[in-house]
Amino acid sequence: VWDLHRRRALFRIGARQAFDSTGTHGPVDSIAVAPSNGFIAAAVRRSRQSTVTRLHLWTINGAHVATAGVPSQLESLVFTSGPEGLSRNVLMGGLSDGTLRVWDAWDLASVAAYNQHKTAISAIWISPDNSSFFSGDAAGNVLQWTRQKAAR
């Protein structure tokens, strides 16, 4: 974590211990920071050859919060940005197998999984009001997703 004003590193979060106590790990494929509380999520693979990923969540102060196993490589991550206490924020991840996964932003509990893409999801964008989002894949497809509203 960097202090950009002073241009210096403040501290490191535990990506080196992402897989085991020996520090064996592969690349960090994606990082996202929650706009609402500063939580940091990182997708770390076991090795460059592996597609097995662990998703880690830390507080802005570097305290480890949760870990979730992911069976496929995470290509992209993004948090929703609703006001804490008034909405349930989630972390969305695009996987190399075309799955879009959704986790609770506080503890990485699985919320949903969607399989509309046929290739790796390389990008996700969420609208500022969290009412819709877009996902793009390696084949050049872009899907728009909207929140279902109950009929009145």
PDB file of C-alpha atoms in Angstrom:
ATOM      1  CA  VAL A   1       0.000   0.000   0.000  1.00  0.00           C
ATOM      2  CA  TRP A   2       1.447   3.330  -1.094  1.00  0.00           C
ATOM      3  CA  ASP A   3       1.188   6.872   0.241  1.00  0.00           C
ATOM      4  CA  LEU A   4       1.030   8.728  -3.076  1.00  0.00           C
ATOM      5  CA  HIS A   5       1.362  12.131  -1.450  1.00  0.00           C
ATOM      6  CA  ARG A   6       4.710  11.205   0.119  1.00  0.00           C
ATOM      7  CA  ARG A   7       5.613   8.777  -2.689  1.00  0.00           C
ATOM      8  CA  ARG A   8       6.573   5.908  -0.417  1.00  0.00           C
ATOM      9  CA  ALA A   9       5.342   2.452   0.470  1.00  0.00           C
ATOM     10  CA  LEU A  10       3.448   2.206   3.749  1.00  0.00           C
ATOM     11  CA  PHE A  11       3.309  -1.592   4.083  1.00  0.00           C
ATOM     12  CA  ARG A  12       2.895  -4.850   2.136  1.00  0.00           C
ATOM     13  CA  ILE A  13      -0.124  -7.063   2.276  1.00  0.00           C
ATOM     14  CA  GLY A  14       0.368 -10.818   2.461  1.00  0.00           C
ATOM     15  CA  ALA A  15       0.430 -11.982  -1.156  1.00  0.00           C
ATOM     16  CA  ARG A  16       3.610 -13.990  -0.445  1.00  0.00           C
ATOM     17  CA  GLN A  17       1.712 -16.178   2.026  1.00  0.00           C
ATOM     18  CA  ALA A  18      -1.284 -16.463  -0.245  1.00  0.00           C
ATOM     19  CA  PHE A  19      -0.906 -20.219  -0.710  1.00  0.00           C
ATOM     20  CA  ASP A  20       1.198 -21.569   2.128  1.00  0.00           C
ATOM     21  CA  SER A  21       3.580 -20.636   4.905  1.00  0.00           C
ATOM     22  CA  THR A  22       6.638 -21.201   2.689  1.00  0.00           C
ATOM     23  CA  GLY A  23       5.636 -18.247   0.539  1.00  0.00           C
ATOM     24  CA  THR A  24       5.062 -20.384  -2.572  1.00  0.00           C
ATOM     25  CA  HIS A  25       2.817 -18.450  -4.915  1.00  0.00           C
ATOM     26  CA  GLY A  26       2.391 -17.454  -8.494  1.00  0.00           C
ATOM     27  CA  PRO A  27       1.314 -14.204 -10.055  1.00  0.00           C
ATOM     28  CA  VAL A  28      -1.251 -11.768  -8.753  1.00  0.00           C
ATOM     29  CA  ASP A  29      -3.690 -11.668 -11.671  1.00  0.00           C
ATOM     30  CA  SER A  30      -6.089  -8.980 -10.532  1.00  0.00           C
ATOM     31  CA  ILE A  31      -6.551  -6.441  -7.730  1.00  0.00           C
ATOM     32  CA  ALA A  32      -9.549  -4.332  -6.726  1.00  0.00           C
ATOM     33  CA  VAL A  33     -10.067  -1.769  -3.958  1.00  0.00           C
ATOM     34  CA  ALA A  34     -13.533  -1.180  -2.503  1.00  0.00           C
ATOM     35  CA  PRO A  35     -14.512   2.489  -2.840  1.00  0.00           C
ATOM     36  CA  SER A  36     -16.798   2.284   0.194  1.00  0.00           C
ATOM     37  CA  ASN A  37     -14.363   0.967   2.831  1.00  0.00           C
ATOM     38  CA  GLY A  38     -10.948   0.555   1.216  1.00  0.00           C
ATOM     39  CA  PHE A  39     -10.894  -3.261   1.426  1.00  0.00           C
ATOM     40  CA  ILE A  40      -8.360  -4.785  -0.967  1.00  0.00           C
ATOM     41  CA  ALA A  41      -9.047  -7.950  -2.974  1.00  0.00           C
ATOM     42  CA  ALA A  42      -6.360  -9.859  -4.864  1.00  0.00           C
ATOM     43  CA  ALA A  43      -6.517 -12.953  -7.058  1.00  0.00           C
ATOM     44  CA  VAL A  44      -3.352 -15.050  -6.662  1.00  0.00           C
ATOM     45  CA  ARG A  45      -2.521 -18.229  -8.600  1.00  0.00           C
ATOM     46  CA  ARG A  46      -0.479 -21.095  -7.151  1.00  0.00           C
ATOM     47  CA  SER A  47       2.022 -20.876 -10.020  1.00  0.00           C
ATOM     48  CA  ARG A  48       2.300 -19.424 -13.511  1.00  0.00           C
ATOM     49  CA  GLN A  49       1.194 -22.758 -14.983  1.00  0.00           C
ATOM     50  CA  SER A  50      -1.746 -23.225 -12.610  1.00  0.00           C
ATOM     51  CA  THR A  51      -5.275 -21.954 -13.135  1.00  0.00           C
ATOM     52  CA  VAL A  52      -6.213 -22.599  -9.485  1.00  0.00           C
ATOM     53  CA  THR A  53      -6.728 -19.223  -7.840  1.00  0.00           C
ATOM     54  CA  ARG A  54      -7.183 -18.025  -4.303  1.00  0.00           C
ATOM     55  CA  LEU A  55      -9.071 -14.825  -3.745  1.00  0.00           C
ATOM     56  CA  HIS A  56      -7.888 -12.855  -0.705  1.00  0.00           C
ATOM     57  CA  LEU A  57      -9.489  -9.928   1.104  1.00  0.00           C
ATOM     58  CA  TRP A  58      -7.631  -7.462   3.353  1.00  0.00           C
ATOM     59  CA  THR A  59      -8.651  -4.319   5.213  1.00  0.00           C
ATOM     60  CA  ILE A  60      -7.109  -1.007   4.178  1.00  0.00           C
ATOM     61  CA  ASN A  61      -4.724  -1.480   7.145  1.00  0.00           C
ATOM     62  CA  GLY A  62      -3.483  -4.822   5.811  1.00  0.00           C
ATOM     63  CA  ALA A  63      -5.346  -7.176   8.162  1.00  0.00           C
ATOM     64  CA  HIS A  64      -6.358 -10.388   6.386  1.00  0.00           C
ATOM     65  CA  VAL A  65     -10.161 -10.807   6.381  1.00  0.00           C
ATOM     66  CA  ALA A  66     -10.979 -13.852   4.257  1.00  0.00           C
ATOM     67  CA  THR A  67      -9.841 -16.282   1.570  1.00  0.00           C
ATOM     68  CA  ALA A  68     -11.925 -18.073  -1.059  1.00  0.00           C
ATOM     69  CA  GLY A  69     -10.837 -20.809  -3.442  1.00  0.00           C
ATOM     70  CA  VAL A  70     -11.667 -20.300  -7.108  1.00  0.00           C
ATOM     71  CA  PRO A  71     -11.449 -23.268  -9.531  1.00  0.00           C
ATOM     72  CA  SER A  72     -10.503 -21.126 -12.529  1.00  0.00           C
ATOM     73  CA  GLN A  73      -8.171 -18.194 -13.123  1.00  0.00           C
ATOM     74  CA  LEU A  74      -9.627 -14.795 -12.116  1.00  0.00           C
ATOM     75  CA  GLU A  75      -9.111 -12.332 -14.973  1.00  0.00           C
ATOM     76  CA  SER A  76     -10.843  -9.255 -13.522  1.00  0.00           C
ATOM     77  CA  LEU A  77     -12.219  -7.962 -10.204  1.00  0.00           C
ATOM     78  CA  VAL A  78     -14.438  -5.027  -9.237  1.00  0.00           C
ATOM     79  CA  PHE A  79     -16.358  -3.942  -6.122  1.00  0.00           C
ATOM     80  CA  THR A  80     -19.781  -2.313  -6.065  1.00  0.00           C
ATOM     81  CA  SER A  81     -19.843   1.079  -4.377  1.00  0.00           C
ATOM     82  CA  GLY A  82     -23.057   1.463  -2.396  1.00  0.00           C
ATOM     83  CA  PRO A  83     -22.999   3.304   0.949  1.00  0.00           C
ATOM     84  CA  GLU A  84     -21.996   0.922   3.761  1.00  0.00           C
ATOM     85  CA  GLY A  85     -24.874   0.102   6.090  1.00  0.00           C
ATOM     86  CA  LEU A  86     -27.490   0.974   3.482  1.00  0.00           C
ATOM     87  CA  SER A  87     -26.622  -1.577   0.804  1.00  0.00           C
ATOM     88  CA  ARG A  88     -24.920  -4.935   0.427  1.00  0.00           C
ATOM     89  CA  ASN A  89     -21.720  -4.432  -1.497  1.00  0.00           C
ATOM     90  CA  VAL A  90     -20.293  -7.306  -3.491  1.00  0.00           C
ATOM     91  CA  LEU A  91     -17.084  -8.216  -5.267  1.00  0.00           C
ATOM     92  CA  MET A  92     -17.492  -9.403  -8.852  1.00  0.00           C
ATOM     93  CA  GLY A  93     -14.939 -11.521 -10.659  1.00  0.00           C
ATOM     94  CA  GLY A  94     -14.551 -12.576 -14.273  1.00  0.00           C
ATOM     95  CA  LEU A  95     -13.063 -16.047 -14.690  1.00  0.00           C
ATOM     96  CA  SER A  96     -11.056 -17.590 -17.518  1.00  0.00           C
ATOM     97  CA  ASP A  97     -13.817 -20.187 -18.090  1.00  0.00           C
ATOM     98  CA  GLY A  98     -16.405 -17.447 -18.830  1.00  0.00           C
ATOM     99  CA  THR A  99     -18.074 -17.529 -15.415  1.00  0.00           C
ATOM    100  CA  LEU A 100     -18.977 -14.287 -13.663  1.00  0.00           C
ATOM    101  CA  ARG A 101     -18.797 -14.884  -9.889  1.00  0.00           C
ATOM    102  CA  VAL A 102     -20.182 -12.679  -7.131  1.00  0.00           C
ATOM    103  CA  TRP A 103     -18.949 -12.693  -3.517  1.00  0.00           C
ATOM    104  CA  ASP A 104     -20.028 -10.791  -0.421  1.00  0.00           C
ATOM    105  CA  ALA A 105     -17.591  -7.878   0.007  1.00  0.00           C
ATOM    106  CA  TRP A 106     -17.232  -8.426   3.777  1.00  0.00           C
ATOM    107  CA  ASP A 107     -16.369 -12.130   3.992  1.00  0.00           C
ATOM    108  CA  LEU A 108     -16.124 -13.527   0.420  1.00  0.00           C
ATOM    109  CA  ALA A 109     -19.193 -15.727   0.922  1.00  0.00           C
ATOM    110  CA  SER A 110     -20.428 -16.889  -2.478  1.00  0.00           C
ATOM    111  CA  VAL A 111     -23.511 -14.961  -3.622  1.00  0.00           C
ATOM    112  CA  ALA A 112     -24.020 -16.005  -7.268  1.00  0.00           C
ATOM    113  CA  ALA A 113     -22.420 -17.343 -10.432  1.00  0.00           C
ATOM    114  CA  TYR A 114     -23.476 -16.600 -14.018  1.00  0.00           C
ATOM    115  CA  ASN A 115     -22.389 -18.506 -17.125  1.00  0.00           C
ATOM    116  CA  GLN A 116     -23.396 -16.300 -20.062  1.00  0.00           C
ATOM    117  CA  HIS A 117     -19.918 -15.902 -21.603  1.00  0.00           C
ATOM    118  CA  LYS A 118     -18.182 -18.628 -23.621  1.00  0.00           C
ATOM    119  CA  THR A 119     -14.630 -17.263 -23.181  1.00  0.00           C
ATOM    120  CA  ALA A 120     -12.601 -15.557 -20.437  1.00  0.00           C
ATOM    121  CA  ILE A 121     -14.165 -12.443 -18.908  1.00  0.00           C
ATOM    122  CA  SER A 122     -11.438  -9.843 -19.221  1.00  0.00           C
ATOM    123  CA  ALA A 123     -13.273  -6.723 -17.996  1.00  0.00           C
ATOM    124  CA  ILE A 124     -16.155  -5.704 -15.720  1.00  0.00           C
ATOM    125  CA  TRP A 125     -17.536  -2.203 -15.219  1.00  0.00           C
ATOM    126  CA  ILE A 126     -20.271  -1.223 -12.740  1.00  0.00           C
ATOM    127  CA  SER A 127     -22.382   1.924 -13.113  1.00  0.00           C
ATOM    128  CA  PRO A 128     -21.932   4.529 -10.351  1.00  0.00           C
ATOM    129  CA  ASP A 129     -25.460   3.886  -9.019  1.00  0.00           C
ATOM    130  CA  ASN A 130     -24.897   0.085  -9.085  1.00  0.00           C
ATOM    131  CA  SER A 131     -28.020  -0.423 -11.207  1.00  0.00           C
ATOM    132  CA  SER A 132     -26.228  -2.129 -14.091  1.00  0.00           C
ATOM    133  CA  PHE A 133     -22.880  -3.495 -15.121  1.00  0.00           C
ATOM    134  CA  PHE A 134     -21.079  -4.607 -18.247  1.00  0.00           C
ATOM    135  CA  SER A 135     -18.845  -7.631 -18.733  1.00  0.00           C
ATOM    136  CA  GLY A 136     -16.506  -8.131 -21.677  1.00  0.00           C
ATOM    137  CA  ASP A 137     -14.853 -11.326 -22.818  1.00  0.00           C
ATOM    138  CA  ALA A 138     -11.827 -12.451 -24.811  1.00  0.00           C
ATOM    139  CA  ALA A 139     -13.948 -13.010 -27.943  1.00  0.00           C
ATOM    140  CA  GLY A 140     -14.974  -9.341 -28.018  1.00  0.00           C
ATOM    141  CA  ASN A 141     -18.483  -9.801 -26.628  1.00  0.00           C
ATOM    142  CA  VAL A 142     -19.876  -7.216 -24.198  1.00  0.00           C
ATOM    143  CA  LEU A 143     -22.940  -8.015 -22.110  1.00  0.00           C
ATOM    144  CA  GLN A 144     -25.035  -5.493 -20.193  1.00  0.00           C
ATOM    145  CA  TRP A 145     -26.595  -6.683 -16.948  1.00  0.00           C
ATOM    146  CA  THR A 146     -29.370  -4.808 -15.138  1.00  0.00           C
ATOM    147  CA  ARG A 147     -30.970  -5.268 -11.760  1.00  0.00           C
ATOM    148  CA  GLN A 148     -34.372  -6.946 -11.970  1.00  0.00           C
ATOM    149  CA  LYS A 149     -37.090  -4.719 -10.572  1.00  0.00           C
ATOM    150  CA  ALA A 150     -40.287  -6.107  -9.135  1.00  0.00           C
ATOM    151  CA  ALA A 151     -43.436  -5.227 -11.057  1.00  0.00           C
ATOM    152  CA  ARG A 152     -45.701  -2.781  -9.243  1.00  0.00           C
TER     153      ARG A 152
END
